[in-house]
Amino acid sequence: MTVQMPVEAAAPPSGGFEGSTGGAARVFDWLRRNLFSSVSNALLTVLVVGLLIIVVPPVFNWAIADATISGSSKSACTGDGACWTFIKLRLHTFFWGHYPDAELWRVGLAAVLLVAFLVPVMRDQVRHRGFFLLLLLTVYPLLAGILLVGDVLGLPYVDTSEWGGLMLDVIISFVTVAGALPLGVLLALGRRSELGVFKYLSIAFIELWRGVPLLTVLFMSAVMVPLFLPHGVSIDRLLRAMVAFTLFNAAYMAETVRGGLQGVPVGQEEAASSLGLGWWHVQVFVTLPQALRIVVPGIVNNIVDLFKDTSLVTIIGLVDLLGAVEQSLKDPAWLGLAKEGYIFTAALFFVCCFAMSSYGRRFERRLNRHRTGAP
């Protein structure tokens, strides 16, 4: 008697021809749905690809292949490519302005402290993040100011006129956000208040500052404010600019936060009040957490706009990143290198703004996961 053994079907090889065919099919399907879904999309795709083929090779040759980065003067840039030697030799000015070389360790220590204060605020696992946020907005500016200005604890004094470059943009942005966000929240609450005095004062403040261009506000802080000060009294120009930025951006923050407050159902406030909570407790523990979660994208947009607007301080004599580049381009030893300078400035601003926007999106997704209970 012959016994026939069952023949097992051979498993198809993994990662072979069929796998590669399936991957190619998915790629073609994605291209069809996203780039060639209609005649107009197909024409636009072909046009963009053609432009890239025309533009990318010469840009690559100019910026990388034929570029010069070595040397110590413009004479080293003998080719047809970009002269990145200019950027390399001016990095100190572009990042720190005219801050003394011997005191740059203070800038580094201030940056390390900023990271140390930021980490507990940005991590979900840390308890009492609100307390660490309060420290970031109150204690850190005091410590950073002592480090950067000096004249205490044996630190040499460094005048704010020597501050500049990207460091100045970051300082103005941080101080403005630290002041404008809390003030904007108070103004938004005041505008919705039932007390007429607070309501109309908040409305007047918001509409006044939103109706005036930032350029005019900076001119007022730099030119007009000193005229109204008593004889012999002076306020640092950088401090005046930061106050102007703070008041101006507080009005926009207030409108952003007010939109979030309007998105919170009225029934939640009524329910909290029925439990015996006072008005401030209702706002702090019930309304504001939900409102701020709603307006995270708007707040991030305001911060990104603020960071870009800091370049306007060049018109009042402060030298930020853009101002440092423009001053360097006027140096007779580096004439004719505007393309390199402005491309470097644009790239640096793009990296900073993209990083802020990306973190804002991740933060918003985390908040949504916590709200829905998703892992």
Short mmCIF file of N, CA and C in Angstrom, two decimals, residues 227-296:
data_model
loop_
_atom_site.label_atom_id
_atom_site.label_comp_id
_atom_site.label_asym_id
_atom_site.label_seq_id
_atom_site.Cartn_x
_atom_site.Cartn_y
_atom_site.Cartn_z
N LEU A 227 11.75 112.15 24.16
CA LEU A 227 11.39 113.56 24.25
C LEU A 227 10.49 113.85 25.44
N PHE A 228 9.76 112.84 25.92
CA PHE A 228 8.83 113.03 27.03
C PHE A 228 9.45 112.67 28.38
N LEU A 229 10.68 112.19 28.38
CA LEU A 229 11.32 111.82 29.64
C LEU A 229 11.89 113.05 30.33
N PRO A 230 11.92 113.05 31.66
CA PRO A 230 12.52 114.18 32.38
C PRO A 230 14.00 114.35 32.02
N HIS A 231 14.49 115.55 32.22
CA HIS A 231 15.88 115.84 31.90
C HIS A 231 16.82 114.96 32.73
N GLY A 232 17.77 114.35 32.05
CA GLY A 232 18.73 113.49 32.72
C GLY A 232 18.29 112.05 32.86
N VAL A 233 17.05 111.74 32.47
CA VAL A 233 16.53 110.37 32.56
C VAL A 233 16.58 109.75 31.17
N SER A 234 17.13 108.57 31.07
CA SER A 234 17.21 107.87 29.79
C SER A 234 16.85 106.40 29.99
N ILE A 235 16.24 105.84 28.99
CA ILE A 235 15.88 104.42 28.99
C ILE A 235 16.61 103.76 27.84
N ASP A 236 17.20 102.62 28.11
CA ASP A 236 17.97 101.90 27.10
C ASP A 236 17.13 101.69 25.84
N ARG A 237 17.76 101.88 24.69
CA ARG A 237 17.05 101.77 23.42
C ARG A 237 16.51 100.37 23.18
N LEU A 238 17.28 99.35 23.53
CA LEU A 238 16.80 97.98 23.37
C LEU A 238 15.60 97.72 24.27
N LEU A 239 15.64 98.23 25.50
CA LEU A 239 14.51 98.04 26.41
C LEU A 239 13.26 98.71 25.85
N ARG A 240 13.39 99.91 25.29
CA ARG A 240 12.24 100.59 24.70
C ARG A 240 11.68 99.78 23.54
N ALA A 241 12.56 99.21 22.73
CA ALA A 241 12.09 98.40 21.60
C ALA A 241 11.36 97.15 22.08
N MET A 242 11.86 96.50 23.13
CA MET A 242 11.20 95.29 23.63
C MET A 242 9.84 95.60 24.24
N VAL A 243 9.73 96.75 24.93
CA VAL A 243 8.42 97.15 25.46
C VAL A 243 7.45 97.41 24.31
N ALA A 244 7.93 98.08 23.26
CA ALA A 244 7.07 98.34 22.10
C ALA A 244 6.60 97.03 21.46
N PHE A 245 7.51 96.08 21.27
CA PHE A 245 7.14 94.78 20.72
C PHE A 245 6.13 94.08 21.62
N THR A 246 6.34 94.15 22.93
CA THR A 246 5.45 93.45 23.86
C THR A 246 4.04 94.01 23.81
N LEU A 247 3.89 95.32 23.87
CA LEU A 247 2.56 95.93 23.84
C LEU A 247 1.87 95.67 22.50
N PHE A 248 2.62 95.77 21.42
CA PHE A 248 2.04 95.56 20.09
C PHE A 248 1.56 94.12 19.93
N ASN A 249 2.39 93.16 20.31
CA ASN A 249 2.02 91.75 20.13
C ASN A 249 0.99 91.29 21.15
N ALA A 250 0.90 91.96 22.31
CA ALA A 250 -0.11 91.59 23.29
C ALA A 250 -1.51 91.78 22.73
N ALA A 251 -1.69 92.82 21.91
CA ALA A 251 -3.01 93.05 21.31
C ALA A 251 -3.39 91.90 20.38
N TYR A 252 -2.44 91.40 19.60
CA TYR A 252 -2.73 90.29 18.69
C TYR A 252 -2.91 88.99 19.45
N MET A 253 -2.11 88.79 20.50
CA MET A 253 -2.30 87.61 21.34
C MET A 253 -3.68 87.63 21.98
N ALA A 254 -4.14 88.81 22.39
CA ALA A 254 -5.44 88.92 23.03
C ALA A 254 -6.55 88.47 22.09
N GLU A 255 -6.49 88.88 20.84
CA GLU A 255 -7.52 88.48 19.89
C GLU A 255 -7.45 86.99 19.58
N THR A 256 -6.24 86.44 19.55
CA THR A 256 -6.10 85.00 19.34
C THR A 256 -6.70 84.22 20.50
N VAL A 257 -6.38 84.63 21.72
CA VAL A 257 -6.90 83.94 22.90
C VAL A 257 -8.41 84.13 23.00
N ARG A 258 -8.91 85.30 22.64
CA ARG A 258 -10.36 85.54 22.70
C ARG A 258 -11.11 84.58 21.78
N GLY A 259 -10.51 84.28 20.62
CA GLY A 259 -11.13 83.29 19.75
C GLY A 259 -11.24 81.93 20.41
N GLY A 260 -10.21 81.54 21.17
CA GLY A 260 -10.28 80.28 21.90
C GLY A 260 -11.31 80.32 23.01
N LEU A 261 -11.42 81.44 23.71
CA LEU A 261 -12.42 81.56 24.78
C LEU A 261 -13.83 81.44 24.23
N GLN A 262 -14.06 81.97 23.05
CA GLN A 262 -15.38 81.86 22.45
C GLN A 262 -15.69 80.44 22.00
N GLY A 263 -14.64 79.62 21.81
CA GLY A 263 -14.86 78.25 21.40
C GLY A 263 -15.18 77.31 22.54
N VAL A 264 -15.06 77.76 23.78
CA VAL A 264 -15.39 76.93 24.94
C VAL A 264 -16.89 77.04 25.21
N PRO A 265 -17.62 75.92 25.29
CA PRO A 265 -19.07 75.98 25.52
C PRO A 265 -19.40 76.74 26.80
N VAL A 266 -20.43 77.58 26.72
CA VAL A 266 -20.83 78.37 27.88
C VAL A 266 -21.31 77.47 29.01
N GLY A 267 -21.87 76.32 28.66
CA GLY A 267 -22.39 75.42 29.68
C GLY A 267 -21.33 74.95 30.66
N GLN A 268 -20.07 74.87 30.21
CA GLN A 268 -19.02 74.43 31.12
C GLN A 268 -18.75 75.48 32.21
N GLU A 269 -18.76 76.75 31.82
CA GLU A 269 -18.59 77.80 32.82
C GLU A 269 -19.77 77.81 33.79
N GLU A 270 -20.97 77.63 33.27
CA GLU A 270 -22.15 77.63 34.13
C GLU A 270 -22.11 76.44 35.09
N ALA A 271 -21.67 75.29 34.59
CA ALA A 271 -21.59 74.11 35.46
C ALA A 271 -20.56 74.31 36.56
N ALA A 272 -19.41 74.90 36.20
CA ALA A 272 -18.38 75.15 37.21
C ALA A 272 -18.86 76.16 38.24
N SER A 273 -19.59 77.17 37.79
CA SER A 273 -20.12 78.17 38.73
C SER A 273 -21.15 77.56 39.66
N SER A 274 -21.93 76.62 39.13
CA SER A 274 -22.95 75.98 39.98
C SER A 274 -22.33 75.11 41.06
N LEU A 275 -21.07 74.71 40.86
CA LEU A 275 -20.37 73.92 41.89
C LEU A 275 -19.73 74.81 42.96
N GLY A 276 -19.89 76.10 42.82
CA GLY A 276 -19.38 77.02 43.83
C GLY A 276 -18.04 77.65 43.51
N LEU A 277 -17.52 77.43 42.31
CA LEU A 277 -16.25 78.03 41.93
C LEU A 277 -16.44 79.51 41.61
N GLY A 278 -15.50 80.33 42.04
CA GLY A 278 -15.55 81.75 41.73
C GLY A 278 -15.15 82.01 40.29
N TRP A 279 -15.29 83.28 39.86
CA TRP A 279 -15.04 83.61 38.45
C TRP A 279 -13.59 83.31 38.07
N TRP A 280 -12.62 83.71 38.91
CA TRP A 280 -11.22 83.47 38.59
C TRP A 280 -10.90 81.98 38.56
N HIS A 281 -11.46 81.21 39.49
CA HIS A 281 -11.23 79.77 39.48
C HIS A 281 -11.80 79.13 38.22
N VAL A 282 -12.96 79.59 37.79
CA VAL A 282 -13.57 79.05 36.57
C VAL A 282 -12.66 79.34 35.37
N GLN A 283 -12.16 80.56 35.28
CA GLN A 283 -11.33 80.93 34.14
C GLN A 283 -10.00 80.17 34.13
N VAL A 284 -9.37 80.06 35.30
CA VAL A 284 -8.03 79.47 35.38
C VAL A 284 -8.06 77.96 35.22
N PHE A 285 -9.06 77.29 35.83
CA PHE A 285 -9.07 75.83 35.87
C PHE A 285 -10.00 75.18 34.85
N VAL A 286 -10.92 75.93 34.28
CA VAL A 286 -11.89 75.34 33.36
C VAL A 286 -11.78 75.94 31.96
N THR A 287 -11.88 77.26 31.87
CA THR A 287 -11.99 77.90 30.56
C THR A 287 -10.65 78.05 29.86
N LEU A 288 -9.67 78.63 30.54
CA LEU A 288 -8.39 78.92 29.88
C LEU A 288 -7.65 77.69 29.37
N PRO A 289 -7.58 76.58 30.14
CA PRO A 289 -6.88 75.41 29.59
C PRO A 289 -7.47 74.93 28.27
N GLN A 290 -8.79 74.95 28.15
CA GLN A 290 -9.41 74.52 26.90
C GLN A 290 -9.21 75.56 25.80
N ALA A 291 -9.32 76.84 26.16
CA ALA A 291 -9.16 77.89 25.15
C ALA A 291 -7.74 77.91 24.59
N LEU A 292 -6.75 77.79 25.45
CA LEU A 292 -5.36 77.81 24.98
C LEU A 292 -5.05 76.60 24.12
N ARG A 293 -5.66 75.45 24.44
CA ARG A 293 -5.46 74.26 23.61
C ARG A 293 -6.02 74.50 22.21
N ILE A 294 -7.12 75.21 22.11
CA ILE A 294 -7.74 75.47 20.82
C ILE A 294 -6.86 76.38 19.96
N VAL A 295 -6.23 77.36 20.59
CA VAL A 295 -5.53 78.40 19.83
C VAL A 295 -4.03 78.17 19.75
N VAL A 296 -3.55 76.98 20.03
CA VAL A 296 -2.11 76.70 19.89
C VAL A 296 -1.59 77.06 18.50
#
